[in-house]
């Protein structure tokens, strides 16, 4: 019946049949009727030819192997004068080029013809039939530009043939109307995606800069989105529009502000760090609450990279808004700037006394007081007005942190370690420190309890070693294997499972139990330790570990690496019937990964329990991780297999992948990974 309608004498019946097939034709119908559609592509009636072209597009999408059937006819359609047929032909050729590299090479020979068609549209006189707001057939222009973008990608010959045309379109198209802006935007995307000349790329960036001045927020948004993509490759060209981009921070629309913030942070360099810091700090003072954390962390990272003297000032100003992952970075910077130790400990002590609500700031302050408390007590500092502080004042401040309901367990860990470290830096209040530490020997928090027990043992059994154990920390090398808080883009690092030294207590706020911090205190080994359960490990057993037993490394294996997301599996514990593993995700891209979820499936005879994840947002640049613990109970001792589904959103695009772990050998071996 359909074949009969396609051959009907009435063009309207034929048109209806073509529309029906194009909208709802099944794969079987497409296979059967493809020769008839190819015949209609050569019909003399432009009305039918237009409908047949769009029907051919549907057939190719439904049955890709039929694409070769339409290639010869598609080439001849470019000589049509009818705009509707020409528009359909460009859509058809675009579909053919996307699906077959050989067809793409074949149609690259048609670039001069497409250029001529486009020039005719740009220079043609007013045509009421195709004119939209003074632009001649913008729909056809946009389609041709998209096709040229595909044909010119990674091809010098095709790119050279269209450079002059793109320059002509970019300079002669009126951007005051939406239709003109659409053509210009597609022109910019084409210039950026082909092997274009440097001058043409600068012209494209300038067009995007003009879009930033448009009253339409949607146009400003897509302009900044495009600039964000090219800021790394054309940094100097984008830098010329820095003032306009910074002005967009004042926009009323939150989405525009977010894009302006991301782009502003990307434009920070050693040359403009001072002016950009001023603008960004002003924005921080009035930005929406949902942007404060991103703004503060971005400012901190930029200052850390280009002007480290700003870091402490920024932390004092916005310490409550920066992410927790910046704490170890700031501590590392403080250790390397020995000439600023006195100034830093004085400033942070004053901030601690004034406000203990900002947890990140309190952690860094406690660490500095523990390390450089002797400099604080001397009261001599050239860079700041001297502050006379007594031993009791310092201990009162640390006790306030320990007892405050606002302090997190990690912050209390910093304060307790700082208190213990002061026992070798003060003279008259060692008994008070011993009393403070002993109180936490029965603390409900296992981490604090374990540390307090160890510190009490230092006071009693190992008092002769206390001064050496609690001496000042050496300078930390950010690039050392044990430092995992660097933000080198694109670099994938193995997770550091070693326990932080007590002077760094709380840097990693993970609730997992650790083995023996005294080993770390004594600097006995840099090798990660096999974790154990603190509730079953007595303090005597912990101290016995000082005998020099070789620690066992915790196996960590990468199971997924794609789109900047890295997923590793860490083997925490294994018995005859149970296996405990941790899935650790990190993000090396320039944008936060959101809506991150993990799903797992195992054989029916195995019981699976997934603990709640630590979060669903993975910070960019490797500045944080999301961890999820998985418990596997295997009473029948069958061969363990697990399938993991990874779902996440990156820059608005949803991604979903599946990885299968085919075997779970002993903790000393690596599993077999099969990506699906």
XYZ file of C-alpha atoms in Angstrom:
676
model
C 0.000 0.000 0.000
C 2.831 2.382 0.942
C 4.641 1.556 -2.308
C 1.441 2.328 -4.225
C 1.093 5.737 -2.510
C 4.708 6.618 -3.269
C 3.965 6.080 -6.967
C 0.624 7.912 -6.918
C -0.060 10.539 -9.566
C -1.004 13.165 -6.953
C 1.955 14.916 -5.347
C -0.036 15.371 -2.142
C -0.631 11.642 -1.747
C 3.054 11.031 -2.402
C 3.941 13.739 0.108
C 1.701 12.199 2.775
C 3.252 8.770 2.214
C 6.775 10.228 2.481
C 5.920 12.104 5.684
C 4.411 8.953 7.221
C 7.491 6.891 6.408
C 9.810 9.636 7.676
C 7.960 9.899 10.983
C 7.056 6.315 11.865
C 8.684 3.966 9.359
C 10.114 0.801 10.924
C 13.477 -0.712 9.967
C 11.712 -3.330 7.797
C 9.676 -0.684 5.960
C 12.809 1.399 5.421
C 14.658 -1.564 3.896
C 11.764 -2.372 1.574
C 11.069 1.198 0.412
C 14.631 2.608 0.282
C 14.982 2.054 -3.529
C 11.714 3.891 -4.121
C 12.862 6.828 -1.949
C 16.151 6.952 -3.859
C 14.167 7.134 -7.098
C 12.089 10.045 -5.788
C 15.301 11.947 -4.962
C 15.748 12.253 -8.735
C 12.160 13.393 -9.395
C 11.529 16.613 -11.257
C 9.009 17.924 -8.709
C 10.865 19.997 -6.083
C 8.053 19.534 -3.574
C 8.381 15.740 -3.706
C 12.179 15.901 -3.823
C 12.246 17.924 -0.599
C 10.064 15.384 1.220
C 12.082 12.444 -0.163
C 15.329 13.991 1.085
C 14.089 14.219 4.653
C 12.656 10.698 4.393
C 16.115 9.456 3.305
C 17.574 11.009 6.468
C 15.159 8.947 8.575
C 16.047 5.764 6.691
C 19.782 6.309 7.289
C 19.207 6.852 10.998
C 17.030 3.751 11.181
C 19.158 1.476 8.957
C 22.722 2.929 8.738
C 23.917 0.282 6.256
C 21.609 1.794 3.601
C 23.588 5.082 3.615
C 25.623 4.174 0.518
C 22.418 3.921 -1.519
C 21.739 7.661 -1.168
C 25.312 9.014 -1.555
C 25.263 9.578 -5.373
C 21.864 11.298 -5.337
C 22.795 13.481 -2.367
C 25.775 14.872 -4.269
C 23.619 15.950 -7.234
C 21.087 17.688 -4.965
C 23.613 20.450 -4.192
C 22.987 21.902 -7.643
C 19.304 22.550 -6.809
C 18.049 26.138 -6.705
C 15.037 25.445 -4.513
C 15.916 26.368 -0.928
C 13.782 23.609 0.580
C 15.486 20.899 -1.485
C 18.886 22.429 -0.810
C 18.216 22.531 2.922
C 17.199 18.851 2.900
C 20.257 17.954 0.823
C 22.613 19.577 3.333
C 20.905 17.716 6.212
C 21.211 14.443 4.253
C 24.902 14.962 3.461
C 25.585 15.883 7.094
C 24.008 12.608 8.225
C 26.010 10.638 5.645
C 29.310 12.255 6.678
C 28.706 11.596 10.378
C 28.246 7.873 9.803
C 30.941 6.954 7.278
C 34.555 8.261 7.116
C 34.819 7.229 3.457
C 31.742 9.281 2.607
C 33.236 12.193 4.557
C 36.355 12.132 2.368
C 34.176 11.938 -0.743
C 32.089 15.000 0.191
C 35.166 17.072 1.108
C 35.493 17.536 -2.650
C 32.174 19.411 -2.523
C 33.483 22.114 -0.158
C 33.991 24.688 -2.981
C 30.406 24.127 -4.098
C 29.099 24.627 -0.563
C 31.215 27.754 -0.238
C 29.644 29.181 -3.387
C 26.138 28.429 -2.132
C 26.938 30.149 1.171
C 28.445 33.185 -0.551
C 25.307 33.495 -2.646
C 23.200 33.619 0.516
C 25.450 36.186 2.206
C 25.654 38.555 -0.760
C 22.156 38.036 -2.242
C 19.706 40.872 -2.443
C 16.535 41.042 -0.357
C 14.259 38.035 -0.913
C 10.934 38.201 0.993
C 10.417 34.457 0.665
C 13.577 33.502 2.585
C 14.451 36.640 4.509
C 14.306 36.555 8.330
C 15.037 39.852 10.091
C 17.291 40.964 7.261
C 19.210 37.650 7.051
C 18.811 35.595 3.867
C 17.598 32.096 4.830
C 19.418 31.798 8.175
C 18.201 28.201 8.536
C 20.051 27.125 5.395
C 23.122 29.157 6.394
C 23.265 27.436 9.783
C 22.955 23.984 8.176
C 25.735 24.716 5.675
C 28.022 26.027 8.422
C 27.476 22.854 10.470
C 28.321 20.721 7.437
C 31.452 22.779 6.720
C 32.491 22.273 10.348
C 32.366 18.504 9.876
C 34.138 18.601 6.506
C 36.928 20.921 7.705
C 37.688 19.142 10.975
C 41.350 17.982 10.987
C 41.679 18.635 7.248
C 43.920 21.461 6.061
C 42.761 21.449 2.431
C 39.062 21.739 3.253
C 39.788 24.309 5.977
C 41.778 26.526 3.627
C 38.941 26.440 1.074
C 36.453 27.878 3.587
C 38.623 30.399 5.503
C 37.734 33.363 3.267
C 34.038 32.540 3.379
C 34.007 32.342 7.181
C 35.779 35.689 7.428
C 33.173 37.200 5.065
C 30.243 35.808 7.066
C 31.798 36.938 10.357
C 32.268 40.521 9.175
C 29.100 41.032 7.089
C 26.403 39.454 9.281
C 24.310 41.761 11.438
C 24.258 40.529 15.050
C 21.563 42.914 16.266
C 18.836 40.355 15.481
C 18.483 36.818 16.804
C 18.747 35.304 13.308
C 22.072 37.078 12.716
C 23.366 35.991 16.129
C 22.518 32.375 15.309
C 24.489 32.511 12.045
C 27.440 34.219 13.760
C 27.451 31.679 16.582
C 27.593 28.772 14.124
C 30.354 30.621 12.258
C 32.375 30.897 15.467
C 31.929 27.188 16.236
C 33.037 26.318 12.713
C 36.121 28.527 12.924
C 37.120 26.973 16.238
C 36.595 23.393 15.072
C 38.510 23.492 11.773
C 42.196 24.174 11.123
C 41.598 27.895 10.727
C 44.111 30.740 10.600
C 45.109 32.470 13.832
C 43.642 35.798 12.705
C 40.325 34.125 12.008
C 40.302 32.580 15.487
C 40.891 35.989 17.044
C 37.962 37.304 14.991
C 35.792 34.478 16.348
C 36.749 35.294 19.936
C 35.918 38.964 19.315
C 32.459 37.955 18.069
C 31.908 36.045 21.315
C 33.130 39.129 23.160
C 30.441 41.202 21.414
C 27.857 38.610 22.437
C 28.774 39.325 26.065
C 27.357 42.836 25.599
C 24.039 41.541 24.258
C 20.933 42.243 26.319
C 19.742 38.658 25.870
C 21.010 36.544 28.787
C 20.819 33.368 26.733
C 23.268 34.826 24.206
C 25.612 35.931 26.996
C 25.439 32.460 28.513
C 26.290 30.560 25.320
C 29.052 33.072 24.614
C 30.749 32.352 27.946
C 30.186 28.621 27.470
C 32.029 28.800 24.150
C 34.820 30.961 25.582
C 35.259 28.452 28.408
C 35.962 25.726 25.838
C 38.662 27.704 24.018
C 40.274 29.618 26.884
C 43.115 27.091 27.130
C 43.982 27.169 23.409
C 43.333 30.885 22.737
C 44.085 32.341 26.151
C 45.461 35.698 24.974
C 42.517 36.347 22.653
C 40.005 35.600 25.434
C 42.059 37.669 27.891
C 41.233 40.831 25.893
C 37.602 40.504 26.998
C 38.420 40.013 30.689
C 36.746 43.249 31.748
C 33.477 42.336 30.046
C 33.565 38.849 31.546
C 34.161 40.221 35.045
C 31.204 42.597 34.572
C 29.004 39.545 33.953
C 29.635 38.573 37.593
C 27.129 41.315 38.445
C 24.383 39.755 36.304
C 21.108 38.975 38.070
C 20.895 35.480 36.576
C 22.678 32.851 38.684
C 23.549 30.635 35.713
C 25.249 33.577 33.964
C 27.119 34.387 37.190
C 28.325 30.796 37.463
C 29.650 30.793 33.891
C 31.291 34.186 34.430
C 32.919 32.891 37.608
C 34.301 29.781 35.915
C 35.663 31.842 33.041
C 37.119 34.511 35.343
C 38.981 31.873 37.348
C 40.318 30.376 34.117
C 41.654 33.807 33.087
C 43.678 34.372 36.272
C 47.396 34.492 35.496
C 50.620 35.663 37.115
C 50.255 38.985 35.266
C 46.712 39.877 36.397
C 46.567 38.080 39.747
C 46.256 41.260 41.818
C 43.459 42.881 39.805
C 41.567 39.595 39.404
C 41.844 38.805 43.130
C 40.333 42.207 43.904
C 37.383 41.615 41.572
C 36.812 38.043 42.756
C 36.948 38.996 46.433
C 34.366 41.719 45.789
C 32.187 39.103 44.076
C 32.660 36.753 47.047
C 31.196 39.387 49.353
C 27.819 39.452 47.548
C 27.618 36.216 45.537
C 24.696 33.809 46.083
C 25.173 31.196 48.829
C 25.268 28.359 46.286
C 28.331 29.931 44.631
C 30.312 30.858 47.749
C 32.129 27.552 48.117
C 33.087 27.412 44.437
C 34.201 31.048 44.504
C 36.265 30.774 47.674
C 37.944 27.536 46.596
C 38.654 28.927 43.134
C 40.216 32.087 44.598
C 42.288 30.002 47.005
C 43.581 27.706 44.246
C 44.443 30.663 42.007
C 46.301 32.418 44.811
C 48.125 29.217 45.712
C 49.262 28.842 42.114
C 50.237 32.408 41.220
C 50.658 34.515 44.392
C 51.143 32.503 47.547
C 51.379 35.571 49.764
C 47.619 36.061 49.180
C 46.707 32.592 50.408
C 46.607 33.260 54.136
C 44.671 36.516 53.677
C 42.092 34.722 51.544
C 41.806 31.904 54.076
C 41.241 34.355 56.907
C 38.613 36.138 54.819
C 36.738 33.106 53.438
C 38.039 30.068 55.324
C 34.532 28.884 56.092
C 33.629 28.665 52.426
C 36.638 26.892 50.944
C 36.503 23.141 50.542
C 38.114 20.942 53.196
C 40.574 19.609 50.621
C 42.447 22.933 50.691
C 43.589 22.413 54.306
C 46.600 20.202 53.482
C 47.527 22.514 50.608
C 47.704 25.517 52.936
C 49.652 23.554 55.540
C 52.155 22.544 52.867
C 52.564 26.184 51.817
C 53.095 27.294 55.418
C 55.848 24.722 56.002
C 57.767 25.904 52.936
C 57.613 29.631 53.886
C 59.864 29.501 56.962
C 60.254 33.289 57.077
C 56.472 33.659 57.589
C 56.021 31.076 60.356
C 55.927 33.688 63.125
C 53.520 35.965 61.227
C 51.277 33.042 60.274
C 50.942 31.581 63.767
C 50.116 35.020 65.222
C 47.460 35.747 62.581
C 45.880 32.319 62.885
C 45.881 32.416 66.684
C 43.984 35.707 66.614
C 41.508 34.253 64.116
C 41.060 31.167 66.320
C 40.340 33.215 69.431
C 37.877 35.377 67.494
C 35.844 32.619 65.821
C 35.955 28.808 65.897
C 32.996 28.265 63.581
C 35.106 28.055 60.406
C 36.302 24.474 60.640
C 38.919 24.591 57.889
C 40.474 27.724 59.372
C 40.436 26.222 62.884
C 42.211 23.082 61.658
C 45.026 25.072 60.059
C 45.280 27.332 63.136
C 45.570 24.339 65.492
C 48.218 22.767 63.290
C 50.283 25.987 63.270
C 49.961 26.456 67.028
C 51.162 22.890 67.581
C 54.117 23.344 65.247
C 55.131 26.937 65.962
C 53.669 27.554 69.432
C 57.109 28.545 70.741
C 57.184 31.448 68.246
C 53.730 32.528 69.436
C 54.764 32.519 73.075
C 57.874 34.624 72.388
C 55.624 37.474 71.239
C 58.220 38.743 68.788
C 57.044 39.300 65.234
C 58.256 42.062 62.930
C 55.449 41.694 60.359
C 52.590 42.208 62.824
C 51.874 44.071 66.050
C 53.325 41.974 68.927
C 50.814 39.991 70.934
C 51.675 38.853 74.444
C 50.273 35.364 74.833
C 50.742 33.113 77.856
C 50.874 29.342 77.926
C 47.478 29.255 79.637
C 45.981 31.447 76.898
C 47.103 29.041 74.190
C 45.902 25.963 76.069
C 42.567 27.671 76.824
C 42.061 28.296 73.121
C 42.797 24.658 72.225
C 40.539 23.375 75.020
C 37.750 25.575 73.696
C 38.086 23.870 70.308
C 38.139 20.414 71.927
C 35.002 21.097 73.970
C 32.978 23.044 71.391
C 29.914 21.360 69.889
C 30.785 23.084 66.597
C 34.062 21.181 66.261
C 34.063 18.159 63.981
C 35.980 14.984 64.961
C 38.693 15.945 62.485
C 39.048 19.405 64.061
C 39.286 17.882 67.551
C 42.025 15.619 66.228
C 43.994 18.688 65.143
C 43.469 20.362 68.522
C 44.455 17.273 70.547
C 47.642 16.766 68.529
C 48.478 20.479 68.829
C 48.036 20.255 72.592
C 50.358 17.245 72.744
C 52.976 18.953 70.592
C 53.002 21.947 72.942
C 54.244 19.645 75.729
C 57.735 19.980 74.218
C 57.447 23.712 73.499
C 56.295 25.042 76.896
C 57.734 24.705 80.372
C 55.205 25.326 83.145
C 52.009 23.612 81.959
C 53.100 20.098 81.009
C 50.945 18.614 83.804
C 47.902 20.434 82.453
C 48.581 19.006 78.997
C 48.916 15.521 80.508
C 45.545 16.014 82.208
C 43.854 17.192 78.992
C 45.195 14.247 77.032
C 44.203 11.688 79.678
C 40.570 12.900 79.623
C 40.216 11.850 75.997
C 41.530 8.363 76.712
C 37.883 7.391 77.319
C 36.368 9.565 74.568
C 33.424 8.080 72.659
C 35.137 9.003 69.380
C 37.472 6.110 68.600
C 39.977 8.222 66.687
C 40.441 10.672 69.561
C 40.469 7.850 72.077
C 43.193 5.996 70.206
C 45.368 9.084 69.898
C 44.898 9.986 73.561
C 45.924 6.460 74.631
C 49.040 6.683 72.464
C 49.925 10.140 73.779
C 49.449 8.946 77.375
C 51.841 6.111 76.642
C 54.361 8.672 75.384
C 54.084 10.517 78.695
C 54.571 7.344 80.750
C 56.425 4.512 79.069
C 58.184 6.473 76.316
C 58.755 9.856 77.944
C 62.435 9.730 77.017
C 61.402 9.661 73.346
C 58.697 12.340 73.529
C 60.854 15.289 72.487
C 62.130 13.468 69.394
C 58.711 12.146 68.450
C 57.028 15.559 68.746
C 59.693 17.674 67.111
C 58.753 20.160 64.401
C 57.534 18.670 61.108
C 59.987 18.815 58.182
C 59.082 20.716 55.019
C 56.482 18.750 53.057
C 57.105 18.251 49.361
C 53.823 18.613 47.497
C 55.088 16.387 44.674
C 56.215 13.582 46.941
C 54.486 10.175 46.535
C 52.748 10.505 49.888
C 51.161 13.871 49.084
C 47.852 13.346 47.340
C 46.381 16.833 47.531
C 48.085 18.303 44.493
C 45.916 19.633 41.707
C 47.975 18.732 38.637
C 45.335 18.480 35.888
C 45.049 15.217 34.041
C 47.395 13.345 36.362
C 45.959 10.160 37.842
C 47.429 9.210 41.196
C 47.092 6.164 43.343
C 45.149 6.913 46.540
C 47.356 7.396 49.586
C 46.195 4.962 52.227
C 48.908 5.842 54.720
C 47.921 7.375 58.043
C 48.741 11.074 58.449
C 51.291 11.991 61.075
C 49.685 13.239 64.323
C 50.845 16.750 63.497
C 48.556 16.388 60.494
C 45.748 14.813 62.495
C 42.424 15.279 60.778
C 43.855 16.235 57.378
C 41.997 13.259 56.033
C 38.650 13.215 57.777
C 37.930 9.569 57.074
C 36.239 7.572 59.826
C 38.130 4.387 58.947
C 40.205 3.034 61.843
C 43.970 3.166 61.571
C 46.725 0.987 62.977
C 49.365 2.831 64.909
C 50.033 6.525 64.786
C 53.175 6.098 66.877
C 54.778 4.453 63.865
C 54.066 7.634 61.928
C 55.282 9.788 64.793
C 58.609 7.987 64.860
C 58.968 8.190 61.087
C 59.621 4.460 60.975
C 58.209 3.843 57.521
C 56.595 5.575 54.591
C 54.726 2.433 53.563
C 50.925 2.384 54.021
C 49.649 0.122 56.768
C 46.973 -2.563 56.714
C 44.099 -1.087 58.747
C 42.715 -2.849 61.770
C 39.720 -2.355 64.048
C 40.444 -0.054 66.970
C 37.861 -1.715 69.197
C 39.804 -4.992 69.108
C 43.288 -3.463 69.375
C 44.516 -2.576 72.819
C 46.956 0.248 73.458
C 49.596 -2.283 74.487
C 49.222 -4.073 71.144
C 49.530 -0.776 69.344
C 52.713 0.084 71.192
C 54.120 -3.385 70.471
C 54.034 -2.464 66.807
C 57.026 -0.234 67.564
C 59.115 -3.379 67.366
C 59.652 -2.869 63.642
C 57.191 -5.295 62.037
C 56.904 -4.905 58.287
C 53.525 -3.288 57.408
C 51.406 -4.760 54.646
C 50.367 -2.412 51.845
C 46.662 -2.032 51.148
C 45.997 -3.166 47.523
C 44.398 -0.491 45.362
C 43.503 -1.193 41.722
C 42.114 1.116 39.034
C 38.903 -0.291 37.515
C 37.611 2.661 35.473
C 39.205 5.700 33.846
C 37.164 7.746 31.382
C 36.156 11.396 30.799
C 38.529 12.466 33.575
C 36.795 10.202 36.139
C 38.988 7.624 37.864
C 37.466 4.824 39.957
C 39.685 2.625 42.091
C 38.876 -0.362 44.294
C 40.722 -0.723 47.591
C 40.769 -4.011 49.522
C 40.270 -3.150 53.178
C 39.608 -6.504 54.820
C 39.227 -10.160 53.852
C 38.279 -13.250 55.859
C 37.280 -16.740 54.774
C 33.733 -15.687 53.891
C 33.749 -11.876 53.897
C 35.447 -9.222 51.798
C 35.345 -5.471 52.520
C 36.337 -3.116 49.728
C 36.184 0.646 49.175
C 35.330 2.241 45.843
C 37.232 5.541 45.522
C 36.353 8.039 42.785
C 38.416 11.097 41.818
C 38.046 13.784 39.144
C 40.922 15.217 37.084
C 38.765 17.493 34.867
C 38.304 21.257 35.216
C 34.662 20.977 36.338
C 32.982 19.256 39.269
C 31.374 15.915 38.455
C 27.820 15.846 39.855
C 25.043 13.296 40.366
C 27.695 10.612 40.898
C 26.201 7.218 41.838
C 27.468 3.662 41.976
C 25.358 0.503 41.652
C 26.711 -3.002 42.130
C 25.452 -6.523 41.400
C 26.870 -9.889 42.533
C 25.876 -13.584 42.110
C 22.725 -14.675 43.976
C 24.655 -16.782 46.493
C 26.638 -13.701 47.614
C 25.187 -11.110 49.971
C 25.966 -7.496 49.053
C 25.762 -4.484 51.350
C 26.666 -0.997 50.095
C 27.285 1.685 52.691
C 26.173 5.253 52.055
C 28.649 7.154 49.824
C 30.608 10.102 51.188
C 28.888 12.358 48.649
C 27.636 12.679 45.072
C 29.840 15.570 43.885
C 33.495 14.936 42.959
C 35.513 18.190 43.056
C 37.535 19.169 39.997
C 41.339 19.042 39.648
C 41.613 16.025 41.972
C 40.803 18.207 45.003
C 38.645 15.555 46.640
C 37.285 12.043 46.449
C 33.998 10.218 46.889
C 34.288 6.926 48.760
C 31.759 4.111 49.126
C 32.324 0.954 51.190
C 31.026 -2.406 49.933
C 30.649 -5.510 52.151
C 30.499 -8.923 50.456
C 29.420 -12.010 52.397
C 30.282 -15.251 50.587
C 29.150 -18.139 52.859
C 29.299 -20.724 50.035
C 32.787 -19.582 49.014
C 31.854 -19.324 45.344
C 34.003 -17.441 42.860
C 33.350 -13.753 43.496
C 32.303 -11.493 40.655
C 30.887 -7.994 40.793
C 29.411 -5.705 38.150
C 29.567 -1.962 38.846
C 27.436 0.647 37.088
C 28.888 4.165 37.163
C 26.537 7.111 36.549
C 27.540 10.764 36.632
C 27.016 14.189 35.064
C 29.848 16.291 33.643
C 29.192 19.763 32.180
C 25.486 18.951 31.876
C 26.015 15.680 29.969
C 24.963 12.434 31.619
C 27.287 9.435 31.377
C 26.712 5.808 32.328
C 29.165 2.915 32.047
C 29.450 -0.600 33.380
C 32.586 -2.397 34.577
C 32.831 -6.040 35.607
C 35.320 -7.407 38.112
C 35.704 -11.063 37.180
C 37.562 -12.313 40.228
C 38.432 -11.392 43.804
C 41.741 -13.087 44.650
C 43.610 -12.636 47.922
C 44.376 -9.090 49.027
C 47.900 -9.362 47.709
C 46.716 -9.872 44.136
C 44.956 -7.679 41.632
C 41.503 -8.534 40.314
C 40.650 -9.162 36.694
C 38.788 -6.176 35.256
C 36.502 -6.413 32.238
C 35.030 -3.135 30.937
C 31.628 -3.612 29.339
